[in-house]
CSV table of C-alpha atoms and ligand atoms in Angstrom, one decimal:
chain,number,residue,atom,x,y,z
A,1,UNK,CA,-23.2,-4.5,29.1
A,2,UNK,CA,-21.1,-3.8,26.0
A,3,UNK,CA,-23.4,-3.3,23.0
A,4,UNK,CA,-22.4,-4.0,19.4
A,5,UNK,CA,-23.0,-0.4,18.6
A,6,UNK,CA,-20.6,0.7,21.3
A,7,UNK,CA,-18.0,-1.8,20.1
A,8,UNK,CA,-18.3,-0.5,16.5
A,9,UNK,CA,-18.1,3.1,17.7
A,10,UNK,CA,-14.9,2.3,19.6
A,11,UNK,CA,-13.3,1.4,16.3
A,12,UNK,CA,-11.3,-1.6,17.4
A,13,UNK,CA,-7.7,-1.1,18.4
A,14,UNK,CA,-7.1,2.0,16.3
A,15,UNK,CA,-9.7,4.6,17.3
A,16,UNK,CA,-7.6,7.8,16.8
A,17,UNK,CA,-8.9,10.1,14.1
A,18,UNK,CA,-7.2,9.3,10.8
A,19,UNK,CA,-4.9,11.9,9.3
A,20,UNK,CA,-3.3,9.6,6.7
A,21,UNK,CA,-4.7,10.0,3.3
A,22,UNK,CA,-5.6,6.8,1.6
A,23,UNK,CA,-6.8,6.5,-2.0
A,24,UNK,CA,-8.8,3.4,-3.0
A,25,UNK,CA,-8.6,2.3,-6.6
A,26,UNK,CA,-11.5,-0.1,-7.1
A,27,UNK,CA,-11.6,-2.8,-9.7
A,28,UNK,CA,-14.5,-5.0,-8.7
A,29,UNK,CA,-14.4,-8.7,-7.5
A,30,UNK,CA,-16.4,-10.5,-4.8
A,31,UNK,CA,-15.7,-7.7,-2.3
A,32,UNK,CA,-18.1,-5.6,-4.5
A,33,UNK,CA,-20.3,-8.6,-5.2
A,34,UNK,CA,-24.0,-9.1,-4.4
A,35,UNK,CA,-25.3,-12.5,-3.3
A,36,UNK,CA,-28.2,-14.2,-5.1
A,37,UNK,CA,-31.6,-13.2,-3.6
A,38,UNK,CA,-32.9,-15.1,-0.6
A,39,UNK,CA,-29.5,-16.4,0.4
A,40,UNK,CA,-29.3,-18.7,-2.6
A,41,UNK,CA,-26.0,-20.0,-3.8
A,42,UNK,CA,-23.9,-17.9,-6.1
A,43,UNK,CA,-23.4,-14.2,-6.6
A,44,UNK,CA,-22.3,-11.6,-9.1
A,45,UNK,CA,-19.0,-10.0,-8.6
A,46,UNK,CA,-18.4,-6.3,-9.3
A,47,UNK,CA,-22.0,-5.2,-8.4
A,48,UNK,CA,-21.3,-2.4,-5.9
A,49,UNK,CA,-19.5,0.9,-6.3
A,50,UNK,CA,-16.4,1.6,-4.1
A,51,UNK,CA,-18.3,4.4,-2.3
A,52,UNK,CA,-20.8,1.8,-1.0
A,53,UNK,CA,-18.0,-0.4,0.2
A,54,UNK,CA,-16.2,2.3,2.0
A,55,UNK,CA,-19.5,3.4,3.7
A,56,UNK,CA,-20.1,-0.2,4.8
A,57,UNK,CA,-16.9,-0.3,7.0
A,58,UNK,CA,-17.6,1.0,10.5
A,59,UNK,CA,-14.9,3.5,11.7
A,60,UNK,CA,-12.8,3.4,8.6
A,61,UNK,CA,-12.8,7.2,8.7
A,62,UNK,CA,-11.1,7.0,12.1
A,63,UNK,CA,-8.2,5.2,10.6
A,64,UNK,CA,-7.6,7.5,7.6
A,65,UNK,CA,-9.2,10.0,5.3
A,66,UNK,CA,-10.3,7.8,2.5
A,67,UNK,CA,-11.1,8.7,-1.1
A,68,UNK,CA,-12.1,6.2,-3.7
A,69,UNK,CA,-12.4,5.9,-7.4
A,70,UNK,CA,-13.6,3.1,-9.6
A,71,UNK,CA,-11.0,2.2,-12.3
A,72,UNK,CA,-13.1,-0.8,-13.6
A,73,UNK,CA,-15.8,-3.0,-12.1
A,74,UNK,CA,-15.2,-6.5,-13.2
A,75,UNK,CA,-14.7,-10.0,-11.9
A,76,UNK,CA,-11.0,-10.6,-11.8
A,77,UNK,CA,-11.3,-13.5,-14.1
A,78,UNK,CA,-11.7,-10.8,-16.8
A,79,UNK,CA,-8.5,-9.0,-15.8
A,80,UNK,CA,-6.3,-8.5,-18.8
A,81,UNK,CA,-3.2,-6.6,-20.1
A,82,UNK,CA,-5.3,-3.6,-21.1
A,83,UNK,CA,-6.7,-3.2,-17.6
A,84,UNK,CA,-3.3,-3.8,-16.0
A,85,UNK,CA,-1.8,-1.0,-18.0
A,86,UNK,CA,-4.7,1.3,-17.2
A,87,UNK,CA,-4.5,0.5,-13.5
A,88,UNK,CA,-0.7,0.8,-13.4
A,89,UNK,CA,-0.9,4.2,-15.1
A,90,UNK,CA,-3.5,5.5,-12.7
A,91,UNK,CA,-1.5,4.0,-9.7
A,92,UNK,CA,1.6,5.8,-10.9
A,93,UNK,CA,-0.2,9.1,-10.9
A,94,UNK,CA,-1.8,8.5,-7.5
A,95,UNK,CA,1.4,7.5,-5.7
A,96,UNK,CA,3.1,10.6,-7.2
A,97,UNK,CA,0.4,12.8,-5.7
A,98,UNK,CA,1.4,14.6,-2.4
A,99,UNK,CA,-2.3,14.2,-1.4
A,100,UNK,CA,-1.9,10.4,-1.1
A,101,UNK,CA,0.0,8.6,1.6
A,102,UNK,CA,-1.0,5.0,0.7
A,103,UNK,CA,-3.1,3.2,-1.8
A,104,UNK,CA,-5.7,0.4,-1.5
A,105,UNK,CA,-6.6,-1.6,-4.6
A,106,UNK,CA,-9.8,-3.6,-4.3
A,107,UNK,CA,-9.7,-6.6,-6.6
A,108,UNK,CA,-11.2,-10.1,-7.1
A,109,UNK,CA,-9.2,-12.8,-5.5
A,110,UNK,CA,-8.9,-15.1,-8.6
A,111,UNK,CA,-6.2,-13.1,-10.3
A,112,UNK,CA,-5.1,-10.8,-7.5
A,113,UNK,CA,-1.7,-12.6,-7.3
A,114,UNK,CA,-1.0,-11.8,-10.9
A,115,UNK,CA,-2.2,-8.1,-10.9
A,116,UNK,CA,-0.3,-7.6,-7.6
A,117,UNK,CA,2.9,-9.0,-9.0
A,118,UNK,CA,2.6,-7.0,-12.2
A,119,UNK,CA,2.0,-3.7,-10.3
A,120,UNK,CA,4.9,-4.5,-7.9
A,121,UNK,CA,7.2,-4.9,-10.9
A,122,UNK,CA,6.3,-1.7,-12.6
A,123,UNK,CA,5.4,0.8,-9.8
A,124,UNK,CA,8.2,3.0,-8.5
A,125,UNK,CA,7.3,4.2,-5.1
A,126,UNK,CA,8.0,3.8,-1.4
A,127,UNK,CA,4.4,4.4,-0.6
A,128,UNK,CA,2.5,1.4,0.6
A,129,UNK,CA,0.1,-0.3,-1.9
A,130,UNK,CA,-2.3,-2.8,-0.4
A,131,UNK,CA,-4.6,-5.1,-2.4
A,132,UNK,CA,-7.8,-6.1,-0.7
A,133,UNK,CA,-10.5,-8.6,-1.7
A,134,UNK,CA,-12.9,-10.9,-0.1
A,135,UNK,CA,-14.1,-14.5,-0.5
A,136,UNK,CA,-17.7,-13.7,0.4
A,137,UNK,CA,-19.8,-11.1,-1.4
A,138,UNK,CA,-20.7,-7.9,0.3
A,139,UNK,CA,-24.3,-9.0,1.0
A,140,UNK,CA,-23.3,-12.4,2.4
A,141,UNK,CA,-23.8,-13.4,6.1
A,142,UNK,CA,-20.5,-12.8,7.7
A,143,UNK,CA,-19.1,-11.0,4.7
A,144,UNK,CA,-15.3,-10.7,5.0
A,145,UNK,CA,-14.8,-7.6,2.8
A,146,UNK,CA,-15.4,-5.0,5.5
A,147,UNK,CA,-12.8,-6.5,7.9
A,148,UNK,CA,-10.4,-7.0,5.1
A,149,UNK,CA,-10.8,-3.4,4.0
A,150,UNK,CA,-10.3,-2.2,7.6
A,151,UNK,CA,-7.2,-4.3,8.1
A,152,UNK,CA,-6.0,-3.3,4.6
A,153,UNK,CA,-6.2,0.4,5.5
A,154,UNK,CA,-4.5,-0.2,8.8
A,155,UNK,CA,-1.7,-2.1,7.0
A,156,UNK,CA,-1.3,0.7,4.4
A,157,UNK,CA,-1.0,3.4,7.0
A,158,UNK,CA,1.3,1.4,9.3
A,159,UNK,CA,4.8,3.1,9.5
A,160,UNK,CA,6.4,-0.3,8.8
A,161,UNK,CA,4.6,-0.6,5.4
A,162,UNK,CA,6.8,1.9,3.5
A,163,UNK,CA,9.1,0.4,0.9
A,164,UNK,CA,7.5,-3.1,1.1
A,165,UNK,CA,5.9,-2.9,-2.3
A,166,UNK,CA,2.6,-4.3,-3.2
A,167,UNK,CA,0.9,-6.4,-0.5
A,168,UNK,CA,-2.3,-8.4,-0.2
A,169,UNK,CA,-4.4,-8.3,3.0
A,170,UNK,CA,-7.1,-11.0,3.5
A,171,UNK,CA,-8.4,-12.7,6.6
A,172,UNK,CA,-6.0,-10.9,9.0
A,173,UNK,CA,-2.9,-11.9,7.0
A,174,UNK,CA,-0.5,-9.7,5.0
A,175,UNK,CA,1.4,-11.2,2.1
A,176,UNK,CA,3.8,-9.8,-0.5
A,177,UNK,CA,2.1,-9.8,-3.9
A,178,UNK,CA,5.2,-11.5,-5.2
A,179,UNK,CA,4.8,-14.5,-2.9
A,180,UNK,CA,1.1,-14.9,-2.4
A,181,UNK,CA,-0.9,-17.6,-4.1
A,182,UNK,CA,-4.7,-18.3,-4.0
A,183,UNK,CA,-4.9,-21.9,-2.7
A,184,UNK,CA,-8.5,-22.7,-2.0
A,185,UNK,CA,-11.6,-22.1,-4.1
A,186,UNK,CA,-13.9,-20.9,-1.3
A,187,UNK,CA,-12.0,-20.8,2.1
A,188,UNK,CA,-11.6,-17.3,3.6
A,189,UNK,CA,-8.0,-18.3,4.4
A,190,UNK,CA,-7.3,-18.8,0.8
A,191,UNK,CA,-4.1,-16.8,0.4
A,192,UNK,CA,-0.7,-18.2,1.4
A,193,UNK,CA,2.9,-17.3,0.7
A,194,UNK,CA,3.5,-20.9,0.1
A,195,UNK,CA,7.3,-20.9,-0.1
A,196,UNK,CA,8.1,-18.2,2.4
A,197,UNK,CA,5.3,-17.4,4.8
A,198,UNK,CA,3.5,-14.1,5.3
A,199,UNK,CA,4.7,-10.5,5.4
A,200,UNK,CA,2.9,-9.9,8.7
A,201,UNK,CA,-0.5,-10.0,10.3
A,202,UNK,CA,-3.2,-7.4,10.8
A,203,UNK,CA,-5.7,-8.1,13.6
A,204,UNK,CA,-8.5,-5.6,14.2
A,205,UNK,CA,-6.3,-2.8,12.8
A,206,UNK,CA,-3.2,-3.8,14.8
A,207,UNK,CA,-0.3,-4.6,12.4
A,208,UNK,CA,2.7,-6.8,13.2
A,209,UNK,CA,5.4,-7.0,10.5
A,210,UNK,CA,7.7,-9.9,9.6
A,211,UNK,CA,10.7,-9.9,7.3
A,212,UNK,CA,10.9,-7.6,4.3
A,213,UNK,CA,10.9,-8.9,0.7
A,214,UNK,CA,14.4,-9.7,-0.4
A,215,UNK,CA,13.6,-9.9,-4.1
A,216,UNK,CA,13.9,-7.1,-6.7
A,217,UNK,CA,10.6,-5.2,-7.1
A,218,UNK,CA,9.2,-1.6,-7.0
A,219,UNK,CA,12.1,0.9,-6.7
A,220,UNK,CA,14.7,-1.8,-7.6
A,221,UNK,CA,12.8,-3.1,-10.5
A,222,UNK,CA,14.0,-2.5,-14.1
A,223,UNK,CA,10.6,-2.8,-15.5
A,224,UNK,CA,8.1,0.0,-16.4
A,225,UNK,CA,5.1,0.7,-18.6
A,226,UNK,CA,6.2,3.8,-20.4
A,227,UNK,CA,5.3,3.6,-24.0
A,228,UNK,CA,3.6,0.2,-23.6
A,229,UNK,CA,0.2,-0.2,-25.2
A,230,UNK,CA,0.1,-4.0,-24.9
A,231,UNK,CA,2.2,-6.8,-23.5
A,232,UNK,CA,3.9,-9.5,-25.5
A,233,UNK,CA,1.8,-12.7,-25.9
A,234,UNK,CA,2.8,-15.4,-23.4
A,235,UNK,CA,0.7,-18.6,-23.1
A,236,UNK,CA,0.7,-21.1,-20.3
A,237,UNK,CA,0.5,-24.8,-21.2
A,238,UNK,CA,-0.4,-27.3,-18.5
A,239,UNK,CA,1.6,-30.6,-18.4
A,240,UNK,CA,0.0,-33.9,-17.5
A,241,UNK,CA,0.5,-37.6,-18.0
A,242,UNK,CA,0.4,-38.3,-21.7
A,243,UNK,CA,0.9,-34.6,-22.6
A,244,UNK,CA,0.5,-34.1,-26.3
A,245,UNK,CA,2.8,-31.4,-27.8
A,246,UNK,CA,0.2,-30.0,-30.2
A,247,UNK,CA,-0.8,-27.1,-28.0
A,248,UNK,CA,2.8,-26.0,-27.9
A,249,UNK,CA,3.0,-25.8,-31.6
A,250,UNK,CA,-0.4,-24.1,-31.8
A,251,UNK,CA,0.7,-21.4,-29.3
A,252,UNK,CA,3.8,-20.7,-31.3
A,253,UNK,CA,1.8,-20.6,-34.6
A,254,UNK,CA,-0.6,-18.2,-33.0
A,255,UNK,CA,2.2,-15.7,-32.2
A,256,UNK,CA,3.2,-16.5,-28.7
A,257,UNK,CA,6.6,-14.8,-27.9
A,258,UNK,CA,6.9,-16.7,-24.7
A,259,UNK,CA,5.6,-20.0,-23.3
A,260,UNK,CA,5.3,-21.0,-19.7
A,261,UNK,CA,5.0,-24.7,-19.1
A,262,UNK,CA,3.0,-25.6,-15.9
A,263,UNK,CA,5.2,-28.7,-15.7
A,264,UNK,CA,4.7,-31.8,-13.6
A,265,UNK,CA,6.9,-32.0,-10.6
A,266,UNK,CA,10.1,-30.0,-11.0
A,267,UNK,CA,8.9,-28.4,-14.2
A,268,UNK,CA,8.9,-31.6,-16.2
A,269,UNK,CA,7.0,-32.7,-19.3
A,270,UNK,CA,6.7,-35.6,-21.7
A,271,UNK,CA,9.6,-36.2,-24.1
A,272,UNK,CA,7.6,-35.1,-27.2
A,273,UNK,CA,6.6,-31.9,-25.4
A,274,UNK,CA,10.2,-31.3,-24.4
A,275,UNK,CA,11.2,-31.8,-28.0
A,276,UNK,CA,8.7,-29.2,-29.2
A,277,UNK,CA,9.6,-26.5,-26.6
A,278,UNK,CA,13.2,-27.0,-27.5
A,279,UNK,CA,12.3,-26.4,-31.1
A,280,UNK,CA,10.3,-23.3,-30.1
A,281,UNK,CA,13.2,-22.0,-28.1
A,282,UNK,CA,15.5,-22.5,-31.1
A,283,UNK,CA,13.0,-20.5,-33.1
A,284,UNK,CA,13.3,-17.6,-30.6
A,285,UNK,CA,10.3,-18.2,-28.4
A,286,UNK,CA,11.3,-17.9,-24.7
A,287,UNK,CA,10.2,-21.0,-22.8
A,288,UNK,CA,10.0,-21.0,-19.0
A,289,UNK,CA,9.6,-24.2,-17.1
A,290,UNK,CA,7.4,-23.7,-14.1
A,291,UNK,CA,5.5,-26.3,-12.0
A,292,UNK,CA,1.8,-27.1,-11.7
A,293,UNK,CA,2.4,-28.0,-8.0
A,294,UNK,CA,1.3,-25.6,-5.4
A,295,UNK,CA,4.8,-24.9,-3.9
A,296,UNK,CA,8.5,-25.5,-4.4
A,297,UNK,CA,11.3,-24.4,-6.6
A,298,UNK,CA,12.0,-25.4,-10.2
A,299,UNK,CA,15.7,-25.8,-10.3
A,300,UNK,CA,17.8,-25.0,-13.4
A,301,UNK,CA,19.6,-28.0,-15.0
A,302,UNK,CA,18.1,-30.5,-12.5
A,303,UNK,CA,16.2,-33.1,-14.4
A,304,UNK,CA,16.1,-31.1,-17.6
A,305,UNK,CA,19.3,-29.8,-19.2
A,306,UNK,CA,18.2,-26.1,-19.6
A,307,UNK,CA,21.6,-25.0,-20.7
A,308,UNK,CA,21.6,-27.5,-23.6
A,309,UNK,CA,18.0,-27.0,-24.6
A,310,UNK,CA,17.9,-23.2,-24.2
A,311,UNK,CA,15.1,-23.1,-21.5
A,312,UNK,CA,14.5,-20.9,-18.5
A,313,UNK,CA,13.7,-22.4,-15.0
A,314,UNK,CA,11.1,-20.4,-13.1
A,315,UNK,CA,12.7,-20.8,-9.7
A,316,UNK,CA,10.0,-20.0,-7.1
A,317,UNK,CA,7.4,-18.5,-9.5
A,318,UNK,CA,4.2,-20.4,-10.2
A,319,UNK,CA,3.0,-20.5,-13.9
A,320,UNK,CA,0.7,-17.4,-13.5
A,321,UNK,CA,3.5,-15.3,-11.9
A,322,UNK,CA,6.0,-16.6,-14.4
A,323,UNK,CA,3.8,-15.4,-17.2
A,324,UNK,CA,3.7,-11.9,-15.6
A,325,UNK,CA,7.5,-11.7,-15.3
A,326,UNK,CA,8.1,-13.2,-18.7
A,327,UNK,CA,5.8,-10.7,-20.4
A,328,UNK,CA,7.7,-7.8,-18.8
A,329,UNK,CA,11.0,-9.4,-19.5
A,330,UNK,CA,10.1,-9.7,-23.1
A,331,UNK,CA,9.5,-6.0,-23.3
A,332,UNK,CA,13.3,-5.7,-22.5
A,333,UNK,CA,15.0,-8.6,-24.1
A,334,UNK,CA,14.6,-12.1,-25.6
A,335,UNK,CA,18.0,-13.3,-24.5
A,336,UNK,CA,17.5,-16.5,-22.5
A,337,UNK,CA,20.5,-16.0,-20.2
A,338,UNK,CA,19.3,-12.4,-19.3
A,339,UNK,CA,15.8,-13.7,-18.7
A,340,UNK,CA,17.0,-16.5,-16.5
A,341,UNK,CA,18.8,-13.9,-14.4
A,342,UNK,CA,15.6,-12.0,-14.0
A,343,UNK,CA,13.8,-15.2,-12.8
A,344,UNK,CA,16.7,-15.6,-10.3
A,345,UNK,CA,16.4,-12.0,-9.0
A,346,UNK,CA,12.7,-11.1,-9.1
B,401,DGL,N1,-14.9,-13.8,-9.9
B,401,DGL,C1,-14.0,-13.8,-8.9
B,401,DGL,C2,-13.0,-12.6,-8.9
B,401,DGL,O1,-13.5,-11.5,-9.1
B,401,DGL,C3,-14.6,-14.0,-7.6
B,401,DGL,C4,-13.6,-14.4,-6.6
B,401,DGL,C5,-13.3,-13.2,-5.6
B,401,DGL,O2,-13.3,-12.0,-5.9
B,401,DGL,O3,-13.0,-13.6,-4.5
B,401,DGL,O4,-11.9,-12.8,-8.8
């Protein structure tokens, strides 16, 4: 009879001793979270240290030599520019080190798509960077963190991972950070690359790759963090029936250098809101029209005359990712035509 202990000792499909060196940069999230006592509902993210998480994954050491460090330990709802810059700086050092072949970043799933896209735009390396989180806390029945971490490491050390930039591994699926979106509040299959499909699959450590990312990122990205101590303020404003333009004016008054409208449909908004974003654009605030919908493309000059109004269309990027790109774009230029080109290329 095959016992559970024997199965664990066999280490799934990749039982060879691991010679790849993987550095884990931990930031917290549910993967490090502890469930409420006695199986009650709710949990506290960012409760466990990375060393505990690594130790909880059977046979991880057979895949690779793992070292871990805790960069921060927070729920990713508290992720901010300061932590992004700190994490990006540490990541840049780690990928430069000859002692690291690949990097895992553990992170809460709520804002993983933003952090991942930010890191993909500013990190110059061919070495694989894989973000891993979980939907269930470490102490939950059927916690998904250990298998996500195992598959994340298997993905990171896979020969096909080089040059693919920052990826997200969750529930056996590999997605490019640029494409991935969290789509469900609690489902373990929450991440989807809604417009394009996944980068590959990772099943019990066996990795199958699909098409590479054909957008500028990583080595081909013009963005970096040298000399940056903060990022330009960019606010997201959500459109809806009866949208009042007051929040647009308030954001501009409070110093926003850029605005992203989470528009209805194809990046649309009420006539008064359109009038105020046009005024903001004329005053030098860069305005990107994105969509509050879960998928699709916001086309330039479709229903809204972007050329005439001086606006940028987000193309495929949802509001959260548009904000990331716009913040970095504004560190380089405030020229609307140049920024539109960035939204077409990244
Ligand atoms: N607070 C959320 C976060 O850290 C929990 C969700 C998660 O990690 O899956 O993003």
